[in-house]
Amino acid sequence: VLKMENIRKTYDMGDTQVIALKQAYLCLEAGDFAALKGPSGSGKSTLLNICGLLDSANDGELEFLGQPVAGLNNRQLTLLRRENMGFVFQSYHLLPVLSASENIEYPLLLKGEDVKTRQNRVAELIEQVGLSRFAHHRPDHLSGGQRQRVAIARALVNQPRLVIADEPTANLDTETATQMIELMHALGKAQGTTFLIATHDERMAARCDRVLNMRDGEIHETTEIAVH
Amino acid sequence: VLKMENIRKTYDMGDTQVIALKQAYLCLEAGDFAALKGPSGSGKSTLLNICGLLDSANDGELEFLGQPVAGLNNRQLTLLRRENMGFVFQSYHLLPVLSASENIEYPLLLKGEDVKTRQNRVAELIEQVGLSRFAHHRPDHLSGGQRQRVAIARALVNQPRLVIADEPTANLDTETATQMIELMHALGKAQGTTFLIATHDERMAARCDRVLNMRDGEIHETTEIAVH
Ligand SMILES: Nc1ncnc2c1ncn2[C@@H]1O[C@H](COP(=O)(O)OP(=O)(O)OP(=O)(O)O)[C@@H](O)[C@H]1O
Ligand SMILES: Nc1ncnc2c1ncn2[C@@H]1O[C@H](COP(=O)(O)OP(=O)(O)OP(=O)(O)O)[C@@H](O)[C@H]1O
Ligand SMILES: [Mg+2]
Ligand SMILES: [Mg+2]
């Protein structure tokens, strides 16, 4: 599904340079449920943004669904993302003028789904993330963990092939976090969805069948954990 | 330091009403290191905003440093906050146009501290949160956990009597989170600072000597844990 080779990403800060990714290698098979762990500032969000075709690397190769992304223009990348990916951002990036259910509905609108399909999918997801009572609340009238769950629902509503989640349980209590993890697993089982999840949360990492460890812009080892 | 009695807080949403706090009681002694735990949406941020004099309740009494806050006007509340409190917001609320060190310096500027004092305090704090290399980065050029640490440093720089922290370790790996928790404990020991910390993080709660449990807008029980 996703293959990353020798990816390098730097940020220029005038006279200094931040090397966010040094030599990142990654290979995800369909249905993988992978955790990306690592210290604050080690490059996880940077890596996820490149995997999600939201940012480009300075060096290295990236393939998505067997196709190299290097040659693609912005419109093609946008289409590829829209058709195949769901993204949970570390700071959610919900649309402030839309309600919770409108935010969740948005990817379906972009995809051109009919109104009946949209209503059903949104109703289903908002129930699954436990926010039925808050469907009409806008983000500024939601708690931190409620916003995070709207972001999760939005990432899943399209039933995408690849879900990239940047610390999706950071603001959730253990019970709610567990429900979200199980929701993602259910989607993985039902649809063969692939998950790449940056997380500091041990409960989340423990439920992943692969754990990729990041340090100073490199993925140092993959611990294969058999999920029983 | 802080006394809250029978606090009620509701939000009107046109035809419906959200009862965020029902009957909240709280009593903090100087030097307390208290965790506020509870499910997503249970009212923690709402409670913290009222404790921090950033929001007012619909009903009930609140005393800060022995003084009822009900009669105070906005200017008096702002002064009380500025002189005595440090706040870590769940979504950080850093000033986007200021660098990390300028953000940390800000409460000292408001307090009218001289430039030498400000420089020393900021240098100390930025070192303690492990961000010396990123002092000149603005928030949009920082990782999620780095922004969170700037928010923590800003809350501590004034050496306030009361620190109110809303999920201050949510985006931190275990090692960095432990350093932040120990930093707060050190301040508590050295200055007698009181801490009220909303947290979903078991590592954080385990290091608190009081654990207040919140559910549906009420604080149901306080578990006194002896810290050895
Ligand atoms: N401005 C608002 N208008 C309407 N409802 C609100 C508003 N702010 C918060 N709420 C609601 O009040 C309840 C409590 O919110 P609060 O932010 O205090 O929860 P919390 O315990 O901090 O949750 P989390 O752990 O997810 O951060 C939530 O159900 C939320 O939807
Ligand atoms: N736009 C940018 N310009 C300059 N430096 C940046 C930029 N974005 C990120 N960085 C730096 O690159 C490094 C990696 O950032 P990244 O956000 O990928 O870390 P992370 O592993 O996601 O951290 P966290 O766990 O705290 O979210 C950090 O040191 C950060 O300061
Ligand atoms: Mg990140
Ligand atoms: Mg909250």
CSV table of N, CA and C in Angstrom, one decimal, chain A residues 73-217:
chain,number,residue,atom,x,y,z
A,73,ASN,N,1.2,15.7,-10.4
A,73,ASN,CA,1.0,17.1,-10.1
A,73,ASN,C,0.0,17.3,-8.9
A,74,ASN,N,-0.3,18.5,-8.5
A,74,ASN,CA,-1.1,18.8,-7.4
A,74,ASN,C,-2.5,18.2,-7.5
A,75,ARG,N,-3.1,18.3,-8.7
A,75,ARG,CA,-4.5,17.9,-8.9
A,75,ARG,C,-4.5,16.3,-8.8
A,76,GLN,N,-3.5,15.7,-9.3
A,76,GLN,CA,-3.5,14.2,-9.2
A,76,GLN,C,-3.3,13.7,-7.8
A,77,LEU,N,-2.4,14.5,-7.1
A,77,LEU,CA,-2.2,14.1,-5.7
A,77,LEU,C,-3.5,14.3,-4.8
A,78,THR,N,-4.2,15.4,-5.1
A,78,THR,CA,-5.4,15.7,-4.4
A,78,THR,C,-6.4,14.6,-4.6
A,79,LEU,N,-6.6,14.2,-5.9
A,79,LEU,CA,-7.5,13.1,-6.2
A,79,LEU,C,-7.2,11.8,-5.5
A,80,LEU,N,-5.9,11.5,-5.6
A,80,LEU,CA,-5.4,10.3,-5.0
A,80,LEU,C,-5.7,10.2,-3.5
A,81,ARG,N,-5.5,11.4,-2.8
A,81,ARG,CA,-5.8,11.5,-1.4
A,81,ARG,C,-7.3,11.4,-1.1
A,82,ARG,N,-8.1,12.1,-1.9
A,82,ARG,CA,-9.5,12.2,-1.7
A,82,ARG,C,-10.2,10.8,-1.9
A,83,GLU,N,-9.7,10.0,-2.9
A,83,GLU,CA,-10.3,8.7,-3.1
A,83,GLU,C,-9.9,7.6,-2.2
A,84,ASN,N,-8.6,7.8,-1.6
A,84,ASN,CA,-8.0,6.6,-0.9
A,84,ASN,C,-7.6,6.8,0.5
A,85,MET,N,-7.6,8.1,1.0
A,85,MET,CA,-7.0,8.3,2.3
A,85,MET,C,-8.0,9.0,3.3
A,86,GLY,N,-7.8,8.7,4.6
A,86,GLY,CA,-8.4,9.5,5.6
A,86,GLY,C,-7.3,10.0,6.5
A,87,PHE,N,-7.4,11.2,7.0
A,87,PHE,CA,-6.3,11.7,7.8
A,87,PHE,C,-6.8,12.3,9.2
A,88,VAL,N,-6.3,11.9,10.3
A,88,VAL,CA,-6.6,12.5,11.6
A,88,VAL,C,-5.4,13.4,11.9
A,89,PHE,N,-5.6,14.7,11.9
A,89,PHE,CA,-4.5,15.6,12.2
A,89,PHE,C,-4.2,15.8,13.7
A,90,GLN,N,-3.0,16.0,14.1
A,90,GLN,CA,-2.6,16.2,15.5
A,90,GLN,C,-3.4,17.3,16.1
A,91,SER,N,-3.7,18.4,15.3
A,91,SER,CA,-4.5,19.5,15.9
A,91,SER,C,-5.9,19.6,15.2
A,92,TYR,N,-6.3,18.4,14.7
A,92,TYR,CA,-7.7,18.2,14.2
A,92,TYR,C,-8.0,19.0,12.9
A,93,HIS,N,-7.8,20.2,12.8
A,93,HIS,CA,-8.1,21.0,11.6
A,93,HIS,C,-9.6,20.8,11.2
A,94,LEU,N,-10.5,21.0,12.2
A,94,LEU,CA,-11.9,20.9,11.8
A,94,LEU,C,-12.3,22.3,11.2
A,95,LEU,N,-13.3,22.3,10.4
A,95,LEU,CA,-13.8,23.6,9.9
A,95,LEU,C,-14.7,24.2,10.9
A,96,PRO,N,-14.3,25.4,11.4
A,96,PRO,CA,-15.0,26.0,12.5
A,96,PRO,C,-16.4,26.4,12.3
A,97,VAL,N,-16.8,26.7,11.0
A,97,VAL,CA,-18.1,27.1,10.7
A,97,VAL,C,-19.1,26.0,10.5
A,98,LEU,N,-18.6,24.7,10.5
A,98,LEU,CA,-19.4,23.6,10.3
A,98,LEU,C,-19.7,22.9,11.6
A,99,SER,N,-20.8,22.3,11.7
A,99,SER,CA,-21.2,21.5,12.9
A,99,SER,C,-20.3,20.2,12.9
A,100,ALA,N,-20.5,19.4,14.0
A,100,ALA,CA,-19.8,18.1,14.1
A,100,ALA,C,-20.2,17.2,12.9
A,101,SER,N,-21.5,17.1,12.6
A,101,SER,CA,-21.9,16.2,11.6
A,101,SER,C,-21.6,16.8,10.2
A,102,GLU,N,-21.6,18.1,10.0
A,102,GLU,CA,-21.2,18.6,8.7
A,102,GLU,C,-19.7,18.4,8.5
A,103,ASN,N,-18.9,18.5,9.5
A,103,ASN,CA,-17.4,18.2,9.4
A,103,ASN,C,-17.2,16.8,9.0
A,104,ILE,N,-18.0,15.9,9.6
A,104,ILE,CA,-17.8,14.5,9.3
A,104,ILE,C,-18.3,14.2,7.8
A,105,GLU,N,-19.3,14.9,7.4
A,105,GLU,CA,-19.9,14.7,6.1
A,105,GLU,C,-19.0,15.2,5.0
A,106,TYR,N,-18.1,16.1,5.3
A,106,TYR,CA,-17.4,16.9,4.3
A,106,TYR,C,-16.6,16.0,3.2
A,107,PRO,N,-15.9,15.0,3.6
A,107,PRO,CA,-15.2,14.1,2.6
A,107,PRO,C,-16.2,13.5,1.6
A,108,LEU,N,-17.4,13.2,2.1
A,108,LEU,CA,-18.4,12.6,1.2
A,108,LEU,C,-18.9,13.6,0.2
A,109,LEU,N,-19.1,14.8,0.6
A,109,LEU,CA,-19.5,15.9,-0.3
A,109,LEU,C,-18.4,16.1,-1.4
A,110,LEU,N,-17.2,16.1,-1.0
A,110,LEU,CA,-16.1,16.2,-1.9
A,110,LEU,C,-16.1,15.1,-2.9
A,111,LYS,N,-16.5,13.9,-2.5
A,111,LYS,CA,-16.5,12.7,-3.3
A,111,LYS,C,-17.7,12.7,-4.2
A,112,GLY,N,-18.7,13.5,-3.9
A,112,GLY,CA,-19.9,13.6,-4.7
A,112,GLY,C,-20.9,12.5,-4.4
A,113,GLU,N,-20.9,12.1,-3.2
A,113,GLU,CA,-21.9,11.1,-2.7
A,113,GLU,C,-23.3,11.7,-2.7
A,114,ASP,N,-24.4,10.9,-2.9
A,114,ASP,CA,-25.7,11.4,-2.8
A,114,ASP,C,-26.2,11.6,-1.4
A,115,VAL,N,-27.2,12.5,-1.2
A,115,VAL,CA,-27.6,12.9,0.1
A,115,VAL,C,-28.0,11.8,1.1
A,116,LYS,N,-28.6,10.7,0.5
A,116,LYS,CA,-29.1,9.6,1.4
A,116,LYS,C,-27.9,8.9,1.9
A,117,THR,N,-26.9,8.6,1.0
A,117,THR,CA,-25.7,7.9,1.5
A,117,THR,C,-24.9,8.7,2.5
A,118,ARG,N,-24.8,10.0,2.3
A,118,ARG,CA,-24.1,10.9,3.2
A,118,ARG,C,-24.8,10.9,4.6
A,119,GLN,N,-26.1,11.0,4.6
A,119,GLN,CA,-26.9,11.1,5.9
A,119,GLN,C,-26.7,9.8,6.7
A,120,ASN,N,-26.7,8.6,5.9
A,120,ASN,CA,-26.6,7.4,6.6
A,120,ASN,C,-25.2,7.2,7.2
A,121,ARG,N,-24.2,7.5,6.4
A,121,ARG,CA,-22.8,7.3,6.8
A,121,ARG,C,-22.5,8.2,8.0
A,122,VAL,N,-22.9,9.5,8.0
A,122,VAL,CA,-22.7,10.4,9.1
A,122,VAL,C,-23.4,9.9,10.3
A,123,ALA,N,-24.6,9.5,10.2
A,123,ALA,CA,-25.4,9.1,11.4
A,123,ALA,C,-24.7,7.9,12.0
A,124,GLU,N,-24.2,7.0,11.2
A,124,GLU,CA,-23.5,5.8,11.7
A,124,GLU,C,-22.2,6.2,12.4
A,125,LEU,N,-21.4,7.0,11.8
A,125,LEU,CA,-20.1,7.4,12.4
A,125,LEU,C,-20.3,8.2,13.7
A,126,ILE,N,-21.2,9.1,13.7
A,126,ILE,CA,-21.4,10.0,14.8
A,126,ILE,C,-21.9,9.1,16.0
A,127,GLU,N,-22.6,8.1,15.7
A,127,GLU,CA,-23.0,7.1,16.8
A,127,GLU,C,-21.8,6.4,17.3
A,128,GLN,N,-21.0,5.9,16.3
A,128,GLN,CA,-19.8,5.1,16.7
A,128,GLN,C,-18.8,5.8,17.5
A,129,VAL,N,-18.7,7.2,17.4
A,129,VAL,CA,-17.8,7.9,18.2
A,129,VAL,C,-18.4,8.5,19.4
A,130,GLY,N,-19.7,8.2,19.7
A,130,GLY,CA,-20.4,8.6,20.9
A,130,GLY,C,-20.8,10.0,20.9
A,131,LEU,N,-21.0,10.7,19.8
A,131,LEU,CA,-21.3,12.1,19.8
A,131,LEU,C,-22.7,12.4,19.2
A,132,SER,N,-23.6,11.5,19.2
A,132,SER,CA,-25.0,11.8,18.7
A,132,SER,C,-25.6,13.0,19.3
A,133,ARG,N,-25.4,13.2,20.6
A,133,ARG,CA,-26.1,14.3,21.3
A,133,ARG,C,-25.4,15.6,20.9
A,134,PHE,N,-24.2,15.6,20.3
A,134,PHE,CA,-23.5,16.8,20.0
A,134,PHE,C,-23.3,17.1,18.5
A,135,ALA,N,-24.2,16.4,17.7
A,135,ALA,CA,-24.0,16.4,16.2
A,135,ALA,C,-24.1,17.8,15.7
A,136,HIS,N,-24.9,18.7,16.3
A,136,HIS,CA,-25.1,20.0,15.7
A,136,HIS,C,-24.1,21.1,16.4
A,137,HIS,N,-23.3,20.6,17.4
A,137,HIS,CA,-22.4,21.6,18.0
A,137,HIS,C,-21.3,21.9,17.0
A,138,ARG,N,-20.8,23.1,17.0
A,138,ARG,CA,-19.7,23.5,16.2
A,138,ARG,C,-18.4,23.3,17.1
A,139,PRO,N,-17.2,23.1,16.5
A,139,PRO,CA,-16.0,22.8,17.2
A,139,PRO,C,-15.8,23.6,18.5
A,140,ASP,N,-16.1,24.9,18.4
A,140,ASP,CA,-15.8,25.8,19.6
A,140,ASP,C,-16.8,25.5,20.7
A,141,HIS,N,-17.8,24.7,20.5
A,141,HIS,CA,-18.7,24.3,21.5
A,141,HIS,C,-18.6,22.8,21.8
A,142,LEU,N,-17.4,22.3,21.6
A,142,LEU,CA,-17.1,20.9,21.9
A,142,LEU,C,-15.9,20.8,22.8
A,143,SER,N,-15.8,19.7,23.6
A,143,SER,CA,-14.6,19.5,24.4
A,143,SER,C,-13.4,19.1,23.5
A,144,GLY,N,-12.2,19.1,24.1
A,144,GLY,CA,-11.0,18.7,23.3
A,144,GLY,C,-11.2,17.3,22.8
A,145,GLY,N,-11.6,16.4,23.6
A,145,GLY,CA,-11.7,15.0,23.2
A,145,GLY,C,-12.9,14.8,22.2
A,146,GLN,N,-13.9,15.6,22.3
A,146,GLN,CA,-15.0,15.5,21.4
A,146,GLN,C,-14.6,16.0,20.0
A,147,ARG,N,-13.8,17.0,19.9
A,147,ARG,CA,-13.2,17.5,18.7
A,147,ARG,C,-12.4,16.4,18.0
A,148,GLN,N,-11.6,15.7,18.9
A,148,GLN,CA,-10.7,14.7,18.4
A,148,GLN,C,-11.5,13.5,17.8
A,149,ARG,N,-12.7,13.2,18.4
A,149,ARG,CA,-13.5,12.2,17.9
A,149,ARG,C,-14.2,12.6,16.6
A,150,VAL,N,-14.5,13.8,16.5
A,150,VAL,CA,-15.1,14.3,15.2
A,150,VAL,C,-14.0,14.1,14.1
A,151,ALA,N,-12.8,14.5,14.4
A,151,ALA,CA,-11.7,14.3,13.5
A,151,ALA,C,-11.5,12.8,13.1
A,152,ILE,N,-11.6,11.9,14.0
A,152,ILE,CA,-11.5,10.5,13.8
A,152,ILE,C,-12.7,10.1,12.8
A,153,ALA,N,-13.9,10.5,13.2
A,153,ALA,CA,-15.0,10.1,12.4
A,153,ALA,C,-14.9,10.6,10.9
A,154,ARG,N,-14.4,11.8,10.8
A,154,ARG,CA,-14.2,12.4,9.4
A,154,ARG,C,-13.2,11.6,8.6
A,155,ALA,N,-12.2,11.1,9.3
A,155,ALA,CA,-11.1,10.3,8.6
A,155,ALA,C,-11.6,8.9,8.2
A,156,LEU,N,-12.7,8.4,8.9
A,156,LEU,CA,-13.2,7.1,8.6
A,156,LEU,C,-14.4,7.0,7.6
A,157,VAL,N,-15.1,8.2,7.5
A,157,VAL,CA,-16.4,8.2,6.9
A,157,VAL,C,-16.3,7.7,5.4
A,158,ASN,N,-15.2,8.0,4.7
A,158,ASN,CA,-15.1,7.6,3.3
A,158,ASN,C,-14.7,6.1,3.1
A,159,GLN,N,-14.5,5.4,4.2
A,159,GLN,CA,-14.0,4.0,4.2
A,159,GLN,C,-12.8,4.0,3.3
A,160,PRO,N,-11.8,4.8,3.7
A,160,PRO,CA,-10.6,4.9,2.8
A,160,PRO,C,-9.7,3.6,2.9
A,161,ARG,N,-8.8,3.5,1.9
A,161,ARG,CA,-7.9,2.3,1.9
A,161,ARG,C,-6.8,2.5,3.0
A,162,LEU,N,-6.4,3.8,3.2
A,162,LEU,CA,-5.3,4.1,4.1
A,162,LEU,C,-5.8,5.2,5.1
A,163,VAL,N,-5.7,4.9,6.4
A,163,VAL,CA,-6.0,5.9,7.4
A,163,VAL,C,-4.7,6.3,8.0
A,164,ILE,N,-4.3,7.6,8.0
A,164,ILE,CA,-3.1,8.1,8.7
A,164,ILE,C,-3.6,8.9,9.8
A,165,ALA,N,-3.3,8.5,11.0
A,165,ALA,CA,-3.8,9.2,12.2
A,165,ALA,C,-2.6,9.7,13.1
A,166,ASP,N,-2.6,11.0,13.3
A,166,ASP,CA,-1.5,11.6,14.1
A,166,ASP,C,-2.0,11.8,15.6
A,167,GLU,N,-1.6,10.9,16.4
A,167,GLU,CA,-1.9,10.9,17.8
A,167,GLU,C,-3.4,11.0,18.1
A,168,PRO,N,-4.2,10.1,17.6
A,168,PRO,CA,-5.7,10.2,17.6
A,168,PRO,C,-6.3,10.0,19.0
A,169,THR,N,-5.6,9.5,20.0
A,169,THR,CA,-6.2,9.3,21.3
A,169,THR,C,-5.6,10.2,22.3
A,170,ALA,N,-4.8,11.2,21.9
A,170,ALA,CA,-4.1,12.1,22.9
A,170,ALA,C,-5.0,12.7,23.9
A,171,ASN,N,-6.2,13.1,23.5
A,171,ASN,CA,-7.1,13.8,24.5
A,171,ASN,C,-8.3,13.0,24.9
A,172,LEU,N,-8.1,11.7,24.9
A,172,LEU,CA,-9.2,10.8,25.3
A,172,LEU,C,-8.9,10.0,26.6
A,173,ASP,N,-9.9,9.8,27.4
A,173,ASP,CA,-9.7,9.0,28.6
A,173,ASP,C,-9.6,7.5,28.1
A,174,THR,N,-9.2,6.6,29.0
A,174,THR,CA,-9.0,5.3,28.6
A,174,THR,C,-10.2,4.6,28.0
A,175,GLU,N,-11.4,4.7,28.6
A,175,GLU,CA,-12.5,4.1,28.1
A,175,GLU,C,-12.9,4.5,26.7
A,176,THR,N,-12.9,5.9,26.5
A,176,THR,CA,-13.2,6.4,25.1
A,176,THR,C,-12.1,6.0,24.1
A,177,ALA,N,-10.8,6.1,24.6
A,177,ALA,CA,-9.7,5.7,23.7
A,177,ALA,C,-9.9,4.3,23.2
A,178,THR,N,-10.2,3.4,24.1
A,178,THR,CA,-10.4,2.0,23.8
A,178,THR,C,-11.5,1.8,22.8
A,179,GLN,N,-12.6,2.6,22.9
A,179,GLN,CA,-13.7,2.5,21.9
A,179,GLN,C,-13.2,2.9,20.6
A,180,MET,N,-12.4,4.0,20.5
A,180,MET,CA,-11.9,4.5,19.2
A,180,MET,C,-10.9,3.5,18.6
A,181,ILE,N,-10.1,2.8,19.4
A,181,ILE,CA,-9.2,1.8,18.9
A,181,ILE,C,-9.9,0.7,18.3
A,182,GLU,N,-11.0,0.2,19.0
A,182,GLU,CA,-11.8,-0.9,18.6
A,182,GLU,C,-12.5,-0.6,17.3
A,183,LEU,N,-13.0,0.7,17.2
A,183,LEU,CA,-13.7,1.2,16.0
A,183,LEU,C,-12.7,1.1,14.8
A,184,MET,N,-11.5,1.5,15.0
A,184,MET,CA,-10.5,1.4,13.9
A,184,MET,C,-10.2,0.0,13.5
A,185,HIS,N,-10.1,-0.9,14.5
A,185,HIS,CA,-9.8,-2.3,14.3
A,185,HIS,C,-11.0,-2.9,13.5
A,186,ALA,N,-12.2,-2.6,13.9
A,186,ALA,CA,-13.4,-3.1,13.2
A,186,ALA,C,-13.4,-2.7,11.7
A,187,LEU,N,-13.0,-1.5,11.4
A,187,LEU,CA,-12.9,-1.0,10.0
A,187,LEU,C,-11.8,-1.8,9.3
A,188,GLY,N,-10.7,-2.0,10.0
A,188,GLY,CA,-9.6,-2.8,9.4
A,188,GLY,C,-10.1,-4.2,9.0
A,189,LYS,N,-10.8,-4.8,9.9
A,189,LYS,CA,-11.3,-6.2,9.7
A,189,LYS,C,-12.3,-6.2,8.5
A,190,ALA,N,-13.2,-5.3,8.6
A,190,ALA,CA,-14.3,-5.3,7.6
A,190,ALA,C,-13.9,-4.9,6.2
A,191,GLN,N,-13.0,-3.9,6.1
A,191,GLN,CA,-12.7,-3.3,4.8
A,191,GLN,C,-11.2,-3.6,4.4
A,192,GLY,N,-10.4,-4.2,5.3
A,192,GLY,CA,-9.0,-4.3,4.9
A,192,GLY,C,-8.3,-3.0,4.9
A,193,THR,N,-8.8,-2.0,5.7
A,193,THR,CA,-8.2,-0.7,5.7
A,193,THR,C,-6.8,-0.8,6.4
A,194,THR,N,-5.8,-0.1,5.8
A,194,THR,CA,-4.5,0.0,6.4
A,194,THR,C,-4.4,1.2,7.3
A,195,PHE,N,-3.7,1.0,8.5
A,195,PHE,CA,-3.6,2.1,9.4
A,195,PHE,C,-2.2,2.4,9.7
A,196,LEU,N,-1.8,3.7,9.7
A,196,LEU,CA,-0.5,4.2,10.1
A,196,LEU,C,-0.8,5.3,11.2
A,197,ILE,N,-0.4,4.9,12.4
A,197,ILE,CA,-0.8,5.8,13.6
A,197,ILE,C,0.3,6.2,14.4
A,198,ALA,N,0.6,7.5,14.4
A,198,ALA,CA,1.6,8.1,15.2
A,198,ALA,C,1.0,8.2,16.6
A,199,THR,N,1.7,7.6,17.6
A,199,THR,CA,1.1,7.7,18.9
A,199,THR,C,2.1,7.6,20.1
A,200,HIS,N,1.8,8.3,21.2
A,200,HIS,CA,2.6,8.3,22.4
A,200,HIS,C,1.8,7.4,23.4
A,201,ASP,N,0.7,6.9,23.0
A,201,ASP,CA,-0.3,6.2,23.8
A,201,ASP,C,0.0,4.7,23.9
A,202,GLU,N,0.5,4.2,25.0
A,202,GLU,CA,0.8,2.8,25.1
A,202,GLU,C,-0.4,1.9,24.8
A,203,ARG,N,-1.6,2.3,25.2
A,203,ARG,CA,-2.8,1.5,25.0
A,203,ARG,C,-3.0,1.3,23.5
A,204,MET,N,-2.7,2.4,22.7
A,204,MET,CA,-2.9,2.3,21.3
A,204,MET,C,-1.8,1.4,20.7
A,205,ALA,N,-0.6,1.7,21.1
A,205,ALA,CA,0.6,0.9,20.5
A,205,ALA,C,0.4,-0.6,20.8
A,206,ALA,N,-0.1,-0.9,22.0
A,206,ALA,CA,-0.3,-2.3,22.3
A,206,ALA,C,-1.3,-3.0,21.5
A,207,ARG,N,-2.2,-2.3,20.8
A,207,ARG,CA,-3.2,-2.9,20.0
A,207,ARG,C,-2.8,-2.9,18.5
A,208,CYS,N,-1.6,-2.5,18.2
A,208,CYS,CA,-1.1,-2.5,16.9
A,208,CYS,C,-0.3,-3.7,16.6
A,209,ASP,N,-0.4,-4.3,15.4
A,209,ASP,CA,0.4,-5.5,15.1
A,209,ASP,C,1.8,-5.2,14.6
A,210,ARG,N,2.1,-3.9,14.3
A,210,ARG,CA,3.5,-3.5,14.0
A,210,ARG,C,3.8,-2.2,14.8
A,211,VAL,N,5.0,-2.1,15.3
A,211,VAL,CA,5.4,-0.9,16.0
A,211,VAL,C,6.7,-0.4,15.4
A,212,LEU,N,6.6,0.8,14.8
A,212,LEU,CA,7.8,1.4,14.2
A,212,LEU,C,8.3,2.4,15.1
A,213,ASN,N,9.6,2.4,15.4
A,213,ASN,CA,10.2,3.3,16.4
A,213,ASN,C,11.0,4.4,15.7
A,214,MET,N,10.7,5.6,16.0
A,214,MET,CA,11.3,6.8,15.3
A,214,MET,C,12.2,7.5,16.3
A,215,ARG,N,13.4,7.9,15.9
A,215,ARG,CA,14.3,8.7,16.7
A,215,ARG,C,15.1,9.6,15.8
A,216,ASP,N,15.1,10.9,16.0
A,216,ASP,CA,16.0,11.8,15.2
A,216,ASP,C,15.8,11.6,13.7
A,217,GLY,N,14.5,11.5,13.3
A,217,GLY,CA,14.3,11.5,11.9
A,217,GLY,C,14.6,10.1,11.2
